[in-house]
Structure formats: structure tokens, C-alpha cells
Short mmCIF file of C-alpha atoms in Angstrom, two decimals:
data_model
loop_
_atom_site.label_atom_id
_atom_site.label_comp_id
_atom_site.label_asym_id
_atom_site.label_seq_id
_atom_site.Cartn_x
_atom_site.Cartn_y
_atom_site.Cartn_z
CA VAL A 1 -23.65 -4.83 13.61
CA PHE A 2 -26.39 -1.88 13.97
CA LYS A 3 -26.52 -0.21 10.39
CA ARG A 4 -29.34 2.24 11.72
CA CYS A 5 -30.10 3.29 15.18
CA SER A 6 -30.78 6.54 16.92
CA ALA A 7 -27.08 7.15 17.37
CA SER A 8 -25.91 6.54 13.69
CA TRP A 9 -26.32 10.02 12.75
CA ILE A 10 -24.29 11.44 15.27
CA GLU A 11 -22.35 14.90 14.09
CA ASP A 12 -18.93 15.31 14.62
CA GLN A 13 -16.80 18.58 14.13
CA ASP A 14 -16.39 17.80 10.23
CA PHE A 15 -17.97 14.74 8.95
CA TRP A 16 -20.63 12.03 9.90
CA ARG A 17 -19.41 9.22 12.08
CA PHE A 18 -21.17 5.73 11.49
CA SER A 19 -21.56 2.75 13.11
CA GLY A 20 -21.36 -0.59 11.38
CA ILE A 21 -20.18 -1.83 8.05
CA PHE A 22 -20.53 0.52 5.25
CA ARG A 23 -18.21 -0.77 2.58
CA ASP A 24 -18.34 -3.90 0.72
CA VAL A 25 -16.29 -6.68 2.76
CA GLU A 26 -14.49 -9.30 1.36
CA LEU A 27 -13.29 -12.70 2.96
CA THR A 28 -10.11 -14.33 1.19
CA ALA A 29 -8.86 -17.66 1.53
CA TYR A 30 -5.04 -18.61 0.95
CA PRO A 31 -3.13 -21.58 0.48
CA ALA A 32 -1.45 -23.36 3.18
CA ALA A 33 2.01 -21.77 2.20
CA HIS A 34 1.79 -17.95 1.73
CA LEU A 35 3.27 -14.76 1.96
CA SER A 36 1.50 -13.61 5.81
CA ASP A 37 3.60 -10.11 5.98
CA LEU A 38 5.71 -8.15 3.69
CA PHE A 39 7.75 -4.75 4.54
CA VAL A 40 9.74 -3.10 1.82
CA HIS A 41 12.35 -0.42 2.36
CA ALA A 42 13.60 1.41 -0.80
CA ASP A 43 15.84 4.14 -0.33
CA MET A 44 16.58 7.09 -2.55
CA ASP A 45 19.98 5.74 -3.21
CA GLY A 46 18.66 2.62 -4.99
CA SER A 47 19.20 -0.07 -2.03
CA PHE A 48 16.16 -2.18 -1.72
CA SER A 49 15.25 -4.66 0.92
CA ALA A 50 11.90 -6.70 1.56
CA GLU A 51 11.41 -8.42 4.98
CA CYS A 52 9.08 -11.54 4.15
CA LYS A 53 6.86 -13.49 6.75
CA LEU A 54 5.70 -16.92 5.48
CA ASP A 55 3.33 -19.28 6.64
CA LEU A 56 4.85 -22.60 5.25
CA PRO A 57 4.21 -26.78 4.96
CA GLU A 58 7.18 -29.10 6.05
CA GLU A 59 8.88 -28.36 2.60
CA ALA A 60 9.14 -24.87 2.07
CA GLY A 61 10.30 -24.58 -1.46
CA THR A 62 11.76 -21.19 -2.86
CA LEU A 63 10.71 -17.75 -2.86
CA GLU A 64 11.33 -15.75 -6.04
CA ALA A 65 11.35 -11.93 -5.94
CA VAL A 66 11.11 -9.78 -9.35
CA LEU A 67 11.13 -6.09 -8.99
CA THR A 68 9.81 -4.72 -12.41
CA ASP A 69 9.93 -0.87 -13.60
CA ALA A 70 6.75 1.17 -15.00
CA ASN A 71 7.38 0.05 -18.48
CA GLY A 72 7.37 -4.24 -16.96
CA SER A 73 11.46 -4.53 -17.26
CA ALA A 74 12.71 -6.65 -14.88
CA LEU A 75 15.61 -4.72 -12.74
CA LEU A 76 16.18 -7.22 -10.18
CA THR A 77 15.31 -10.93 -9.79
CA ILE A 78 16.43 -13.14 -6.35
CA SER A 79 15.21 -16.33 -5.76
CA GLN A 80 16.22 -18.09 -2.35
CA PRO A 81 15.09 -21.02 -0.39
CA ALA A 82 12.09 -20.06 1.54
CA GLN A 83 12.15 -19.74 4.98
CA ALA A 84 9.71 -18.62 7.93
CA GLU A 85 11.23 -15.25 8.09
CA MET A 86 13.48 -13.79 5.36
CA THR A 87 14.93 -10.92 4.07
CA ILE A 88 15.50 -10.02 0.48
CA GLU A 89 18.16 -7.39 -0.73
CA GLY A 90 19.15 -5.88 -3.79
CA SER A 91 20.09 -2.47 -5.36
CA VAL A 92 18.58 -0.80 -8.69
CA ALA A 93 20.82 1.66 -10.58
CA ASP A 94 19.76 4.60 -12.13
CA VAL A 95 16.57 5.02 -9.95
CA ASN A 96 13.60 6.90 -10.52
CA LEU A 97 12.47 8.74 -7.34
CA TRP A 98 8.99 9.08 -5.86
CA SER A 99 7.29 12.21 -4.80
CA ALA A 100 3.68 13.52 -4.34
CA GLU A 101 4.36 15.46 -7.79
CA ILE A 102 5.95 12.54 -9.97
CA PRO A 103 4.71 9.16 -7.84
CA TYR A 104 6.81 6.79 -9.87
CA LEU A 105 6.11 3.50 -8.67
CA TYR A 106 7.99 -0.04 -9.48
CA THR A 107 6.26 -3.61 -8.99
CA LEU A 108 7.42 -5.83 -6.67
CA GLN A 109 6.50 -9.64 -7.39
CA ILE A 110 6.92 -12.69 -4.96
CA THR A 111 6.35 -15.87 -5.98
CA LEU A 112 6.31 -18.88 -3.31
CA ARG A 113 6.84 -22.08 -5.14
CA GLY A 114 6.71 -25.66 -4.21
CA GLU A 115 6.00 -28.70 -6.23
CA ASN A 116 3.51 -26.04 -7.52
CA VAL A 117 3.21 -22.23 -7.61
CA TYR A 118 1.68 -21.72 -4.12
CA GLU A 119 0.95 -18.05 -4.32
CA VAL A 120 1.69 -14.94 -6.39
CA SER A 121 2.04 -11.49 -4.69
CA ARG A 122 2.34 -8.28 -6.22
CA THR A 123 3.06 -4.68 -4.45
CA ARG A 124 4.05 -1.14 -5.64
CA VAL A 125 7.24 0.19 -4.55
CA GLY A 126 8.37 3.83 -4.51
CA PHE A 127 12.25 4.85 -3.98
CA ARG A 128 12.05 7.67 -1.65
CA ARG A 129 13.94 8.87 1.71
CA PHE A 130 11.74 10.89 4.48
CA GLU A 131 13.94 13.07 7.15
CA MET A 132 13.23 15.45 9.57
CA LYS A 133 15.86 18.06 9.49
CA ASP A 134 15.95 21.41 11.28
CA GLY A 135 12.27 21.04 12.06
CA LEU A 136 11.19 20.54 8.39
CA MET A 137 9.57 17.40 6.77
CA LEU A 138 11.81 16.56 3.85
CA ILE A 139 11.37 13.92 0.96
CA ASN A 140 14.20 13.12 -1.00
CA GLY A 141 15.92 15.95 0.59
CA LYS A 142 13.24 18.50 -0.52
CA ARG A 143 10.97 20.44 1.63
CA ILE A 144 7.73 19.09 1.99
CA VAL A 145 5.06 21.74 0.91
CA PHE A 146 1.14 20.67 1.98
CA ARG A 147 -1.37 21.73 -0.63
CA GLY A 148 -5.27 20.88 -0.44
CA VAL A 149 -8.20 20.86 1.64
CA ASN A 150 -9.72 18.86 4.66
CA ARG A 151 -11.91 17.11 2.34
CA HIS A 152 -14.38 14.30 3.56
CA ASP A 153 -16.78 12.68 1.01
CA PHE A 154 -20.15 11.96 1.95
CA SER A 155 -23.22 10.69 0.28
CA SER A 156 -26.51 11.05 1.03
CA LEU A 157 -27.56 7.58 -0.18
CA SER A 158 -24.19 5.61 1.24
CA GLY A 159 -22.95 7.49 3.66
CA ARG A 160 -19.09 7.71 3.87
CA VAL A 161 -18.50 5.88 0.27
CA PRO A 162 -20.05 8.14 -2.53
CA ASN A 163 -19.60 7.00 -6.11
CA ARG A 164 -18.08 8.76 -9.01
CA GLU A 165 -21.25 10.72 -10.26
CA GLU A 166 -21.69 12.47 -6.76
CA LEU A 167 -17.97 13.30 -6.79
CA VAL A 168 -18.05 14.84 -10.27
CA GLN A 169 -21.56 16.59 -9.10
CA ASP A 170 -19.62 17.86 -6.03
CA ILE A 171 -16.70 19.52 -8.27
#
């Protein structure tokens, strides 16, 4: 990958474009049985479903899903025989809704077990509903008001990845 060349510093409309790799890269190895894809649906009425795709060996084992609140209290625990594609469904009472102003997040932990634990995966989940109504974007039935600026962080030393000190200096 060319990191520095005559085209590395081409200026765009409002930020610099770079070629090459300018962030850390990590390679990860997974066990033979693992969660290969997960899509979570969490609606403002407390309904919850998670579509799971698994890479499985011959003996599948079980998949256990635990949804916890921000305090770590388990709200929902589901255990099912593992399949290549499966959906986990449940409901949470008195759900705390996610919004940009109050970003309340739950934690979904999925454990894939055989004779041993193959993999434990965690993801953060926000219960909310997005919809378009009369040309307005709504989150949880309330109009979205966008605030902010078009900001592209930049460092003269590390390009598009400034460190904390540089960000504080800019502020």
C-alpha cells in the first residue's frame, strides 16, 4: 500500500483524502464454532429479536443469550439449540428508550457452547423506533433536530487520526 506518493495529499472540498492504511489494523482468529453475523431489532415497545448466523461444527451445542440493563441486571435469558441460522425473540417490560439526548444502552451477551464454551460475544443495544412521517424524521415519535457542525478531525502528524492532546488543543 502506497502511504506517501504524489497523490497522497490531494485536497478535497472539506478534508484531506489519504491513500493507504492510516489506522491500526488487527487480525483476529475465531474458533471453528462462532457467531459470524448478528442483527438486533429492539423496538420502543420492548420487543426484541436477534437474527444470528453461526458457523458450526458437526455437533452444534447451544446458544445462550442474556440481555442486561445498564446496571448489569439480567432482564432476559434465552437458551436454544444452536443452528446455522436462528432468531432469538423476547420482550422487556418498562424499557428505557435510546435517544441522542439520553443514549441508554442494554448489553446483549451471546454464548455459544458445546462441550466447552466456544465463543462469548457482546453488543450494545438501544431500544428505539425510527420513522418518517409527513416528511419528518422521528425517533421514538419525536422530531429529530440536528445540531452540530461538519467537522473532519485532522492531525499534521498522523493524518485523519488525531490524538487526545491535539483534539483538546483544537477546542
